[in-house]
Amino acid sequence: MSAFDAVAVGRRVLSIEAEALTSLSESLGKAFVQAVETMFNAKGRIVCTGMGKSGHVARKIAATLASTGAQAMFVHPAEASHGDLGMIGPDDVILALSKSGEARELSDVIAYAKRFSIPLVAMTAFEDSQLGRGGDIVLLLPDAPEATAEVNAPTTSTTLQIALGDAIAVALLERRGFTASDFRVFHPGGKLGAMLRTVADLMHGEDELPLIAADAAMPAALLVMSEKRFGAVGVVDAEGRLAGLITDGDLRRHMDGLLTHTAGQVMTRGPLTIAPSALAAEALKVMNERRITVLFVVEAERPVGVLHVHDLLRAGVI
């Protein structure tokens, strides 16, 4: 197959799935609201289940829900019939996935839900299927063609399931008021975890701060700047508030008679600062946009730390 043909096939698949996603988006309504509210109000967990490819998607949805603050888990429907039904409690909500709605392995899960009055949210393309009839709430997927029309392998249908699962997770996240700080608790590792660390986690504390008084002579300021090795020195007023910043650029601009000046005469007033509670990702954005390498960390107008771009690099933020 030529590269051109491969691209044509890829575009056809994506076009088919994109059209199905648009149809799904337009179909959302009362049932989706009911599903989100039922899961939000659940005292127990959201139990995701499905067989085959739908099972893989259900496992992914459970993981996404758990990572965004919802108590969620995956239960394999076949294992459920051999004892794992005991993992599902009366305060839980079941989210069952099956395009056809006729996966026989779901029969015992449906019966169990009915027996113990456990809310069952059905995600299927056929409302009159076993799963559709058994669901208390039915999230109906568009009966869109699979991208592999000749062999009918699950492609479009699983894309729809994943997308609808994401829609549920995000709706619950926003319904709960879940924040980036909450998200960080569940993602301490990797680049994502690094991006969600706070400035306070990465900054150098007060003992390492390169600070000088505004009325100090420049030789003293240069000594502090050299000893602390941040390439900058903060200038504080008599009350200990950060009044300005001296960088290499300031030194060059005042080269004539530099050593006869005070720190207050050389400094750049009103330097950029950041709060200790800000995310590392926010600090990186500020540094990139303003093309700077050092940020003083300020609380109540007083410097409490300093952050260098190298600190972000070491932490894996960049």
PDB file of C-alpha atoms in Angstrom:
ATOM      1  CA  MET A   1       0.000   0.000   0.000  1.00  0.00           C
ATOM      2  CA  SER A   2       1.421   3.379  -0.924  1.00  0.00           C
ATOM      3  CA  ALA A   3       1.889   6.149   1.594  1.00  0.00           C
ATOM      4  CA  PHE A   4      -0.874   8.084  -0.177  1.00  0.00           C
ATOM      5  CA  ASP A   5      -3.322   5.192   0.268  1.00  0.00           C
ATOM      6  CA  ALA A   6      -2.425   4.847   3.936  1.00  0.00           C
ATOM      7  CA  VAL A   7      -3.108   8.496   4.515  1.00  0.00           C
ATOM      8  CA  ALA A   8      -6.429   8.210   2.670  1.00  0.00           C
ATOM      9  CA  VAL A   9      -7.486   5.287   4.855  1.00  0.00           C
ATOM     10  CA  GLY A  10      -6.431   7.114   7.998  1.00  0.00           C
ATOM     11  CA  ARG A  11      -8.404  10.179   7.019  1.00  0.00           C
ATOM     12  CA  ARG A  12     -11.470   8.080   6.201  1.00  0.00           C
ATOM     13  CA  VAL A  13     -11.355   6.402   9.621  1.00  0.00           C
ATOM     14  CA  LEU A  14     -10.932   9.684  11.461  1.00  0.00           C
ATOM     15  CA  SER A  15     -13.710  11.288   9.437  1.00  0.00           C
ATOM     16  CA  ILE A  16     -16.115   8.446  10.244  1.00  0.00           C
ATOM     17  CA  GLU A  17     -15.291   8.624  13.942  1.00  0.00           C
ATOM     18  CA  ALA A  18     -15.409  12.427  14.051  1.00  0.00           C
ATOM     19  CA  GLU A  19     -18.877  12.390  12.495  1.00  0.00           C
ATOM     20  CA  ALA A  20     -20.018   9.859  15.085  1.00  0.00           C
ATOM     21  CA  LEU A  21     -18.600  11.977  17.911  1.00  0.00           C
ATOM     22  CA  THR A  22     -20.495  14.999  16.631  1.00  0.00           C
ATOM     23  CA  SER A  23     -23.680  12.958  16.606  1.00  0.00           C
ATOM     24  CA  LEU A  24     -23.014  11.782  20.155  1.00  0.00           C
ATOM     25  CA  SER A  25     -22.395  15.333  21.335  1.00  0.00           C
ATOM     26  CA  GLU A  26     -25.661  16.548  19.828  1.00  0.00           C
ATOM     27  CA  SER A  27     -27.600  13.678  21.426  1.00  0.00           C
ATOM     28  CA  LEU A  28     -26.583  14.420  25.031  1.00  0.00           C
ATOM     29  CA  GLY A  29     -29.507  15.430  27.187  1.00  0.00           C
ATOM     30  CA  LYS A  30     -31.545  14.435  30.212  1.00  0.00           C
ATOM     31  CA  ALA A  31     -30.094  10.929  30.547  1.00  0.00           C
ATOM     32  CA  PHE A  32     -26.552  12.303  30.689  1.00  0.00           C
ATOM     33  CA  VAL A  33     -27.558  14.757  33.424  1.00  0.00           C
ATOM     34  CA  GLN A  34     -29.218  11.935  35.381  1.00  0.00           C
ATOM     35  CA  ALA A  35     -26.140   9.736  35.029  1.00  0.00           C
ATOM     36  CA  VAL A  36     -23.793  12.458  36.269  1.00  0.00           C
ATOM     37  CA  GLU A  37     -26.034  13.350  39.211  1.00  0.00           C
ATOM     38  CA  THR A  38     -26.499   9.706  40.174  1.00  0.00           C
ATOM     39  CA  MET A  39     -22.739   9.162  40.196  1.00  0.00           C
ATOM     40  CA  PHE A  40     -22.111  12.444  42.014  1.00  0.00           C
ATOM     41  CA  ASN A  41     -24.575  11.555  44.768  1.00  0.00           C
ATOM     42  CA  ALA A  42     -23.380   7.971  45.177  1.00  0.00           C
ATOM     43  CA  LYS A  43     -22.128   7.218  48.679  1.00  0.00           C
ATOM     44  CA  GLY A  44     -20.093   4.312  47.382  1.00  0.00           C
ATOM     45  CA  ARG A  45     -18.068   3.718  44.238  1.00  0.00           C
ATOM     46  CA  ILE A  46     -18.657   3.880  40.521  1.00  0.00           C
ATOM     47  CA  VAL A  47     -18.232   0.305  39.332  1.00  0.00           C
ATOM     48  CA  CYS A  48     -17.349   0.120  35.635  1.00  0.00           C
ATOM     49  CA  THR A  49     -17.825  -3.126  33.760  1.00  0.00           C
ATOM     50  CA  GLY A  50     -17.871  -4.457  30.227  1.00  0.00           C
ATOM     51  CA  MET A  51     -16.750  -7.424  28.151  1.00  0.00           C
ATOM     52  CA  GLY A  52     -14.139  -7.573  25.387  1.00  0.00           C
ATOM     53  CA  LYS A  53     -13.190  -4.211  23.917  1.00  0.00           C
ATOM     54  CA  SER A  54     -15.932  -2.579  25.967  1.00  0.00           C
ATOM     55  CA  GLY A  55     -14.230  -4.044  29.017  1.00  0.00           C
ATOM     56  CA  HIS A  56     -10.936  -2.403  28.102  1.00  0.00           C
ATOM     57  CA  VAL A  57     -12.758   0.907  27.718  1.00  0.00           C
ATOM     58  CA  ALA A  58     -14.585   0.410  31.031  1.00  0.00           C
ATOM     59  CA  ARG A  59     -11.246  -0.175  32.745  1.00  0.00           C
ATOM     60  CA  LYS A  60      -9.916   3.051  31.218  1.00  0.00           C
ATOM     61  CA  ILE A  61     -13.010   5.001  32.325  1.00  0.00           C
ATOM     62  CA  ALA A  62     -12.603   3.689  35.875  1.00  0.00           C
ATOM     63  CA  ALA A  63      -8.969   4.818  35.877  1.00  0.00           C
ATOM     64  CA  THR A  64      -9.905   8.274  34.572  1.00  0.00           C
ATOM     65  CA  LEU A  65     -12.645   8.656  37.167  1.00  0.00           C
ATOM     66  CA  ALA A  66     -10.318   7.582  39.974  1.00  0.00           C
ATOM     67  CA  SER A  67      -7.591   9.983  38.863  1.00  0.00           C
ATOM     68  CA  THR A  68     -10.035  12.885  38.929  1.00  0.00           C
ATOM     69  CA  GLY A  69     -11.311  12.318  42.441  1.00  0.00           C
ATOM     70  CA  ALA A  70     -14.179   9.846  42.044  1.00  0.00           C
ATOM     71  CA  GLN A  71     -14.138   6.524  43.867  1.00  0.00           C
ATOM     72  CA  ALA A  72     -14.196   4.126  40.946  1.00  0.00           C
ATOM     73  CA  MET A  73     -13.068   0.621  40.043  1.00  0.00           C
ATOM     74  CA  PHE A  74     -13.391  -1.968  37.294  1.00  0.00           C
ATOM     75  CA  VAL A  75     -15.077  -5.340  37.802  1.00  0.00           C
ATOM     76  CA  HIS A  76     -14.790  -7.980  35.081  1.00  0.00           C
ATOM     77  CA  PRO A  77     -18.304  -9.286  34.355  1.00  0.00           C
ATOM     78  CA  ALA A  78     -17.176 -12.902  33.937  1.00  0.00           C
ATOM     79  CA  GLU A  79     -15.329 -12.813  37.260  1.00  0.00           C
ATOM     80  CA  ALA A  80     -18.360 -11.129  38.795  1.00  0.00           C
ATOM     81  CA  SER A  81     -20.353 -14.290  38.114  1.00  0.00           C
ATOM     82  CA  HIS A  82     -17.781 -16.261  40.102  1.00  0.00           C
ATOM     83  CA  GLY A  83     -17.673 -14.251  43.290  1.00  0.00           C
ATOM     84  CA  ASP A  84     -16.674 -10.711  42.362  1.00  0.00           C
ATOM     85  CA  LEU A  85     -20.279  -9.523  42.596  1.00  0.00           C
ATOM     86  CA  GLY A  86     -19.444  -9.293  46.297  1.00  0.00           C
ATOM     87  CA  MET A  87     -17.198  -6.328  45.432  1.00  0.00           C
ATOM     88  CA  ILE A  88     -20.279  -4.310  44.446  1.00  0.00           C
ATOM     89  CA  GLY A  89     -22.098  -2.744  47.394  1.00  0.00           C
ATOM     90  CA  PRO A  90     -25.579  -1.265  47.855  1.00  0.00           C
ATOM     91  CA  ASP A  91     -24.216   2.300  47.875  1.00  0.00           C
ATOM     92  CA  ASP A  92     -22.407   1.870  44.548  1.00  0.00           C
ATOM     93  CA  VAL A  93     -23.426   2.846  41.021  1.00  0.00           C
ATOM     94  CA  ILE A  94     -22.758   0.491  38.118  1.00  0.00           C
ATOM     95  CA  LEU A  95     -21.676   1.798  34.704  1.00  0.00           C
ATOM     96  CA  ALA A  96     -22.014  -1.076  32.221  1.00  0.00           C
ATOM     97  CA  LEU A  97     -20.744  -0.866  28.631  1.00  0.00           C
ATOM     98  CA  SER A  98     -21.793  -2.921  25.618  1.00  0.00           C
ATOM     99  CA  LYS A  99     -22.409  -1.655  22.111  1.00  0.00           C
ATOM    100  CA  SER A 100     -24.916  -4.416  21.302  1.00  0.00           C
ATOM    101  CA  GLY A 101     -26.198  -4.562  24.854  1.00  0.00           C
ATOM    102  CA  GLU A 102     -26.374  -8.343  24.520  1.00  0.00           C
ATOM    103  CA  ALA A 103     -23.078  -9.439  26.075  1.00  0.00           C
ATOM    104  CA  ARG A 104     -24.243 -12.494  27.995  1.00  0.00           C
ATOM    105  CA  GLU A 105     -21.541 -12.043  30.641  1.00  0.00           C
ATOM    106  CA  LEU A 106     -23.390  -8.915  31.829  1.00  0.00           C
ATOM    107  CA  SER A 107     -26.564 -10.867  32.673  1.00  0.00           C
ATOM    108  CA  ASP A 108     -25.580 -11.621  36.255  1.00  0.00           C
ATOM    109  CA  VAL A 109     -24.432  -8.049  36.859  1.00  0.00           C
ATOM    110  CA  ILE A 110     -27.779  -6.719  35.602  1.00  0.00           C
ATOM    111  CA  ALA A 111     -29.724  -9.199  37.733  1.00  0.00           C
ATOM    112  CA  TYR A 112     -27.610  -8.383  40.784  1.00  0.00           C
ATOM    113  CA  ALA A 113     -28.217  -4.670  40.329  1.00  0.00           C
ATOM    114  CA  LYS A 114     -31.972  -5.233  40.137  1.00  0.00           C
ATOM    115  CA  ARG A 115     -31.997  -7.559  43.145  1.00  0.00           C
ATOM    116  CA  PHE A 116     -30.206  -5.093  45.431  1.00  0.00           C
ATOM    117  CA  SER A 117     -31.560  -1.855  43.907  1.00  0.00           C
ATOM    118  CA  ILE A 118     -28.135  -0.698  42.789  1.00  0.00           C
ATOM    119  CA  PRO A 119     -28.424   2.067  40.155  1.00  0.00           C
ATOM    120  CA  LEU A 120     -27.304   0.806  36.753  1.00  0.00           C
ATOM    121  CA  VAL A 121     -26.179   3.218  34.053  1.00  0.00           C
ATOM    122  CA  ALA A 122     -26.172   1.454  30.692  1.00  0.00           C
ATOM    123  CA  MET A 123     -23.946   2.652  27.843  1.00  0.00           C
ATOM    124  CA  THR A 124     -25.162   0.958  24.663  1.00  0.00           C
ATOM    125  CA  ALA A 125     -26.198   1.622  21.093  1.00  0.00           C
ATOM    126  CA  PHE A 126     -29.481  -0.305  21.431  1.00  0.00           C
ATOM    127  CA  GLU A 127     -32.063   0.795  23.957  1.00  0.00           C
ATOM    128  CA  ASP A 128     -34.174  -2.358  23.439  1.00  0.00           C
ATOM    129  CA  SER A 129     -31.243  -4.674  24.242  1.00  0.00           C
ATOM    130  CA  GLN A 130     -30.807  -6.700  27.410  1.00  0.00           C
ATOM    131  CA  LEU A 131     -28.561  -3.990  28.858  1.00  0.00           C
ATOM    132  CA  GLY A 132     -30.776  -1.168  27.614  1.00  0.00           C
ATOM    133  CA  ARG A 133     -33.862  -2.685  29.224  1.00  0.00           C
ATOM    134  CA  GLY A 134     -31.987  -3.428  32.437  1.00  0.00           C
ATOM    135  CA  GLY A 135     -30.510   0.012  32.859  1.00  0.00           C
ATOM    136  CA  ASP A 136     -32.066   2.589  35.159  1.00  0.00           C
ATOM    137  CA  ILE A 137     -30.427   5.250  32.992  1.00  0.00           C
ATOM    138  CA  VAL A 138     -29.500   4.609  29.371  1.00  0.00           C
ATOM    139  CA  LEU A 139     -26.714   6.536  27.694  1.00  0.00           C
ATOM    140  CA  LEU A 140     -27.500   5.779  24.078  1.00  0.00           C
ATOM    141  CA  LEU A 141     -24.624   5.685  21.618  1.00  0.00           C
ATOM    142  CA  PRO A 142     -25.315   6.650  18.009  1.00  0.00           C
ATOM    143  CA  ASP A 143     -25.664   3.515  15.889  1.00  0.00           C
ATOM    144  CA  ALA A 144     -22.785   4.753  13.757  1.00  0.00           C
ATOM    145  CA  PRO A 145     -20.863   2.476  11.371  1.00  0.00           C
ATOM    146  CA  GLU A 146     -17.580   1.020  12.527  1.00  0.00           C
ATOM    147  CA  ALA A 147     -14.551   2.360  10.672  1.00  0.00           C
ATOM    148  CA  THR A 148     -13.826  -1.203   9.518  1.00  0.00           C
ATOM    149  CA  ALA A 149     -17.133  -1.720   7.720  1.00  0.00           C
ATOM    150  CA  GLU A 150     -16.265  -5.057   6.086  1.00  0.00           C
ATOM    151  CA  VAL A 151     -15.151  -6.844   9.270  1.00  0.00           C
ATOM    152  CA  ASN A 152     -17.117  -4.686  11.741  1.00  0.00           C
ATOM    153  CA  ALA A 153     -14.288  -4.618  14.302  1.00  0.00           C
ATOM    154  CA  PRO A 154     -14.947  -2.299  17.288  1.00  0.00           C
ATOM    155  CA  THR A 155     -13.485   1.067  16.293  1.00  0.00           C
ATOM    156  CA  THR A 156     -16.051   3.840  16.114  1.00  0.00           C
ATOM    157  CA  SER A 157     -18.076   2.305  18.942  1.00  0.00           C
ATOM    158  CA  THR A 158     -15.126   2.145  21.340  1.00  0.00           C
ATOM    159  CA  THR A 159     -14.127   5.692  20.419  1.00  0.00           C
ATOM    160  CA  LEU A 160     -17.641   6.809  21.347  1.00  0.00           C
ATOM    161  CA  GLN A 161     -17.475   4.907  24.631  1.00  0.00           C
ATOM    162  CA  ILE A 162     -14.124   6.446  25.561  1.00  0.00           C
ATOM    163  CA  ALA A 163     -15.315   9.932  24.668  1.00  0.00           C
ATOM    164  CA  LEU A 164     -18.550   9.560  26.629  1.00  0.00           C
ATOM    165  CA  GLY A 165     -16.580   8.236  29.592  1.00  0.00           C
ATOM    166  CA  ASP A 166     -14.345  11.305  29.396  1.00  0.00           C
ATOM    167  CA  ALA A 167     -17.430  13.537  29.254  1.00  0.00           C
ATOM    168  CA  ILE A 168     -18.767  11.893  32.420  1.00  0.00           C
ATOM    169  CA  ALA A 169     -15.423  12.236  34.214  1.00  0.00           C
ATOM    170  CA  VAL A 170     -15.036  15.912  33.348  1.00  0.00           C
ATOM    171  CA  ALA A 171     -18.659  16.687  34.234  1.00  0.00           C
ATOM    172  CA  LEU A 172     -18.153  15.025  37.631  1.00  0.00           C
ATOM    173  CA  LEU A 173     -14.842  16.816  38.085  1.00  0.00           C
ATOM    174  CA  GLU A 174     -16.449  20.208  37.516  1.00  0.00           C
ATOM    175  CA  ARG A 175     -19.553  19.265  39.512  1.00  0.00           C
ATOM    176  CA  ARG A 176     -17.270  18.432  42.438  1.00  0.00           C
ATOM    177  CA  GLY A 177     -15.162  21.568  42.080  1.00  0.00           C
ATOM    178  CA  PHE A 178     -12.028  19.459  41.639  1.00  0.00           C
ATOM    179  CA  THR A 179      -8.918  21.652  41.313  1.00  0.00           C
ATOM    180  CA  ALA A 180      -5.396  21.277  39.985  1.00  0.00           C
ATOM    181  CA  SER A 181      -4.184  20.953  43.584  1.00  0.00           C
ATOM    182  CA  ASP A 182      -6.570  18.043  44.124  1.00  0.00           C
ATOM    183  CA  PHE A 183      -5.424  16.493  40.849  1.00  0.00           C
ATOM    184  CA  ARG A 184      -1.812  16.710  42.006  1.00  0.00           C
ATOM    185  CA  VAL A 185      -2.544  14.398  44.953  1.00  0.00           C
ATOM    186  CA  PHE A 186      -3.328  11.572  42.509  1.00  0.00           C
ATOM    187  CA  HIS A 187      -0.458  12.360  40.108  1.00  0.00           C
ATOM    188  CA  PRO A 188       2.774  12.717  42.088  1.00  0.00           C
ATOM    189  CA  GLY A 189       4.969  11.078  39.441  1.00  0.00           C
ATOM    190  CA  GLY A 190       6.224  11.884  35.962  1.00  0.00           C
ATOM    191  CA  LYS A 191       6.057  15.130  34.028  1.00  0.00           C
ATOM    192  CA  LEU A 192       2.411  15.695  34.941  1.00  0.00           C
ATOM    193  CA  GLY A 193       3.238  15.395  38.624  1.00  0.00           C
ATOM    194  CA  ALA A 194       6.134  17.813  38.189  1.00  0.00           C
ATOM    195  CA  MET A 195       3.919  20.364  36.430  1.00  0.00           C
ATOM    196  CA  LEU A 196       1.447  20.147  39.306  1.00  0.00           C
ATOM    197  CA  ARG A 197       4.017  20.705  42.037  1.00  0.00           C
ATOM    198  CA  THR A 198       3.885  24.109  43.682  1.00  0.00           C
ATOM    199  CA  VAL A 199       6.510  26.829  43.695  1.00  0.00           C
ATOM    200  CA  ALA A 200       6.925  26.225  47.453  1.00  0.00           C
ATOM    201  CA  ASP A 201       7.957  22.637  46.685  1.00  0.00           C
ATOM    202  CA  LEU A 202      10.805  23.738  44.406  1.00  0.00           C
ATOM    203  CA  MET A 203      11.970  27.143  45.623  1.00  0.00           C
ATOM    204  CA  HIS A 204      15.083  27.930  47.627  1.00  0.00           C
ATOM    205  CA  GLY A 205      14.109  29.108  51.095  1.00  0.00           C
ATOM    206  CA  GLU A 206      14.952  32.203  53.080  1.00  0.00           C
ATOM    207  CA  ASP A 207      18.424  30.967  54.060  1.00  0.00           C
ATOM    208  CA  GLU A 208      19.442  30.960  50.396  1.00  0.00           C
ATOM    209  CA  LEU A 209      17.819  34.239  49.380  1.00  0.00           C
ATOM    210  CA  PRO A 210      20.156  36.719  47.639  1.00  0.00           C
ATOM    211  CA  LEU A 211      19.021  39.937  49.317  1.00  0.00           C
ATOM    212  CA  ILE A 212      20.566  43.340  49.944  1.00  0.00           C
ATOM    213  CA  ALA A 213      19.268  46.566  51.471  1.00  0.00           C
ATOM    214  CA  ALA A 214      18.368  49.389  49.107  1.00  0.00           C
ATOM    215  CA  ASP A 215      20.950  51.711  50.701  1.00  0.00           C
ATOM    216  CA  ALA A 216      23.762  49.159  50.499  1.00  0.00           C
ATOM    217  CA  ALA A 217      26.760  49.966  48.289  1.00  0.00           C
ATOM    218  CA  MET A 218      27.039  48.081  45.009  1.00  0.00           C
ATOM    219  CA  PRO A 219      30.256  46.252  45.984  1.00  0.00           C
ATOM    220  CA  ALA A 220      28.265  44.549  48.762  1.00  0.00           C
ATOM    221  CA  ALA A 221      25.440  43.750  46.323  1.00  0.00           C
ATOM    222  CA  LEU A 222      27.908  42.211  43.868  1.00  0.00           C
ATOM    223  CA  LEU A 223      29.353  40.071  46.642  1.00  0.00           C
ATOM    224  CA  VAL A 224      25.898  38.697  47.548  1.00  0.00           C
ATOM    225  CA  MET A 225      25.107  38.156  43.878  1.00  0.00           C
ATOM    226  CA  SER A 226      28.306  36.173  43.442  1.00  0.00           C
ATOM    227  CA  GLU A 227      27.952  34.104  46.617  1.00  0.00           C
ATOM    228  CA  LYS A 228      24.343  33.046  46.039  1.00  0.00           C
ATOM    229  CA  ARG A 229      24.856  32.201  42.349  1.00  0.00           C
ATOM    230  CA  PHE A 230      21.355  32.968  41.093  1.00  0.00           C
ATOM    231  CA  GLY A 231      22.517  35.650  38.691  1.00  0.00           C
ATOM    232  CA  ALA A 232      20.410  38.219  40.510  1.00  0.00           C
ATOM    233  CA  VAL A 233      20.008  39.919  43.853  1.00  0.00           C
ATOM    234  CA  GLY A 234      16.787  41.171  45.426  1.00  0.00           C
ATOM    235  CA  VAL A 235      16.679  44.645  46.930  1.00  0.00           C
ATOM    236  CA  VAL A 236      14.540  45.175  50.039  1.00  0.00           C
ATOM    237  CA  ASP A 237      13.343  48.344  51.690  1.00  0.00           C
ATOM    238  CA  ALA A 238      13.542  49.196  55.389  1.00  0.00           C
ATOM    239  CA  GLU A 239      10.399  47.106  56.103  1.00  0.00           C
ATOM    240  CA  GLY A 240      11.817  44.035  54.355  1.00  0.00           C
ATOM    241  CA  ARG A 241       9.561  44.330  51.308  1.00  0.00           C
ATOM    242  CA  LEU A 242      10.947  43.481  47.882  1.00  0.00           C
ATOM    243  CA  ALA A 243      11.516  46.832  46.211  1.00  0.00           C
ATOM    244  CA  GLY A 244      13.516  45.808  43.190  1.00  0.00           C
ATOM    245  CA  LEU A 245      15.864  43.384  41.474  1.00  0.00           C
ATOM    246  CA  ILE A 246      19.400  43.649  40.156  1.00  0.00           C
ATOM    247  CA  THR A 247      20.395  41.397  37.253  1.00  0.00           C
ATOM    248  CA  ASP A 248      23.291  41.256  34.822  1.00  0.00           C
ATOM    249  CA  GLY A 249      21.350  43.602  32.560  1.00  0.00           C
ATOM    250  CA  ASP A 250      21.149  46.227  35.299  1.00  0.00           C
ATOM    251  CA  LEU A 251      24.901  45.958  35.851  1.00  0.00           C
ATOM    252  CA  ARG A 252      25.597  46.597  32.175  1.00  0.00           C
ATOM    253  CA  ARG A 253      23.245  49.575  32.076  1.00  0.00           C
ATOM    254  CA  HIS A 254      25.066  51.192  35.017  1.00  0.00           C
ATOM    255  CA  MET A 255      28.595  50.193  34.099  1.00  0.00           C
ATOM    256  CA  ASP A 256      29.891  53.773  34.310  1.00  0.00           C
ATOM    257  CA  GLY A 257      30.485  54.460  37.987  1.00  0.00           C
ATOM    258  CA  LEU A 258      28.778  51.225  39.016  1.00  0.00           C
ATOM    259  CA  LEU A 259      30.703  50.811  42.261  1.00  0.00           C
ATOM    260  CA  THR A 260      29.804  54.329  43.413  1.00  0.00           C
ATOM    261  CA  HIS A 261      26.053  53.609  43.312  1.00  0.00           C
ATOM    262  CA  THR A 262      23.761  52.066  45.902  1.00  0.00           C
ATOM    263  CA  ALA A 263      21.674  48.985  45.203  1.00  0.00           C
ATOM    264  CA  GLY A 264      18.543  51.125  45.158  1.00  0.00           C
ATOM    265  CA  GLN A 265      19.983  53.294  42.388  1.00  0.00           C
ATOM    266  CA  VAL A 266      20.834  50.349  40.135  1.00  0.00           C
ATOM    267  CA  MET A 267      17.860  48.065  40.697  1.00  0.00           C
ATOM    268  CA  THR A 268      14.875  47.592  38.415  1.00  0.00           C
ATOM    269  CA  ARG A 269      11.766  48.495  40.394  1.00  0.00           C
ATOM    270  CA  GLY A 270       8.634  46.354  40.589  1.00  0.00           C
ATOM    271  CA  PRO A 271      10.151  43.006  39.554  1.00  0.00           C
ATOM    272  CA  LEU A 272       8.030  40.048  38.560  1.00  0.00           C
ATOM    273  CA  THR A 273       7.241  37.792  41.488  1.00  0.00           C
ATOM    274  CA  ILE A 274       5.212  34.680  42.151  1.00  0.00           C
ATOM    275  CA  ALA A 275       3.325  33.251  45.127  1.00  0.00           C
ATOM    276  CA  PRO A 276       4.554  30.087  46.883  1.00  0.00           C
ATOM    277  CA  SER A 277       1.171  28.445  46.266  1.00  0.00           C
ATOM    278  CA  ALA A 278       1.397  28.889  42.480  1.00  0.00           C
ATOM    279  CA  LEU A 279       1.939  25.789  40.360  1.00  0.00           C
ATOM    280  CA  ALA A 280       5.376  25.068  38.910  1.00  0.00           C
ATOM    281  CA  ALA A 281       3.743  25.092  35.477  1.00  0.00           C
ATOM    282  CA  GLU A 282       2.611  28.677  36.074  1.00  0.00           C
ATOM    283  CA  ALA A 283       6.140  29.714  37.044  1.00  0.00           C
ATOM    284  CA  LEU A 284       7.482  28.110  33.875  1.00  0.00           C
ATOM    285  CA  LYS A 285       4.927  29.982  31.777  1.00  0.00           C
ATOM    286  CA  VAL A 286       5.934  33.324  33.310  1.00  0.00           C
ATOM    287  CA  MET A 287       9.632  32.640  32.774  1.00  0.00           C
ATOM    288  CA  ASN A 288       9.113  31.613  29.159  1.00  0.00           C
ATOM    289  CA  GLU A 289       6.867  34.546  28.320  1.00  0.00           C
ATOM    290  CA  ARG A 290       9.117  37.152  29.942  1.00  0.00           C
ATOM    291  CA  ARG A 291      12.382  35.428  29.030  1.00  0.00           C
ATOM    292  CA  ILE A 292      13.752  35.454  32.556  1.00  0.00           C
ATOM    293  CA  THR A 293      15.546  32.795  34.568  1.00  0.00           C
ATOM    294  CA  VAL A 294      14.829  33.863  38.155  1.00  0.00           C
ATOM    295  CA  LEU A 295      11.616  34.579  40.039  1.00  0.00           C
ATOM    296  CA  PHE A 296      11.455  35.825  43.591  1.00  0.00           C
ATOM    297  CA  VAL A 297       8.734  34.163  45.632  1.00  0.00           C
ATOM    298  CA  VAL A 298       6.784  36.724  47.625  1.00  0.00           C
ATOM    299  CA  GLU A 299       4.193  36.494  50.355  1.00  0.00           C
ATOM    300  CA  ALA A 300       2.635  39.647  51.864  1.00  0.00           C
ATOM    301  CA  GLU A 301       5.114  41.717  49.797  1.00  0.00           C
ATOM    302  CA  ARG A 302       8.084  40.050  51.485  1.00  0.00           C
ATOM    303  CA  PRO A 303      10.440  37.593  49.764  1.00  0.00           C
ATOM    304  CA  VAL A 304      10.215  34.068  51.153  1.00  0.00           C
ATOM    305  CA  GLY A 305      12.088  32.189  48.437  1.00  0.00           C
ATOM    306  CA  VAL A 306      13.669  32.270  45.013  1.00  0.00           C
ATOM    307  CA  LEU A 307      13.086  30.019  42.022  1.00  0.00           C
ATOM    308  CA  HIS A 308      15.551  29.476  39.174  1.00  0.00           C
ATOM    309  CA  VAL A 309      14.720  27.928  35.814  1.00  0.00           C
ATOM    310  CA  HIS A 310      17.260  25.198  36.640  1.00  0.00           C
ATOM    311  CA  ASP A 311      15.065  24.169  39.579  1.00  0.00           C
ATOM    312  CA  LEU A 312      12.218  23.536  37.148  1.00  0.00           C
ATOM    313  CA  LEU A 313      14.555  21.630  34.857  1.00  0.00           C
ATOM    314  CA  ARG A 314      15.780  19.358  37.656  1.00  0.00           C
ATOM    315  CA  ALA A 315      12.197  18.679  38.754  1.00  0.00           C
ATOM    316  CA  GLY A 316      11.202  17.604  35.239  1.00  0.00           C
ATOM    317  CA  VAL A 317       8.806  20.491  34.659  1.00  0.00           C
ATOM    318  CA  ILE A 318      10.481  21.500  31.404  1.00  0.00           C
TER     319      ILE A 318
END
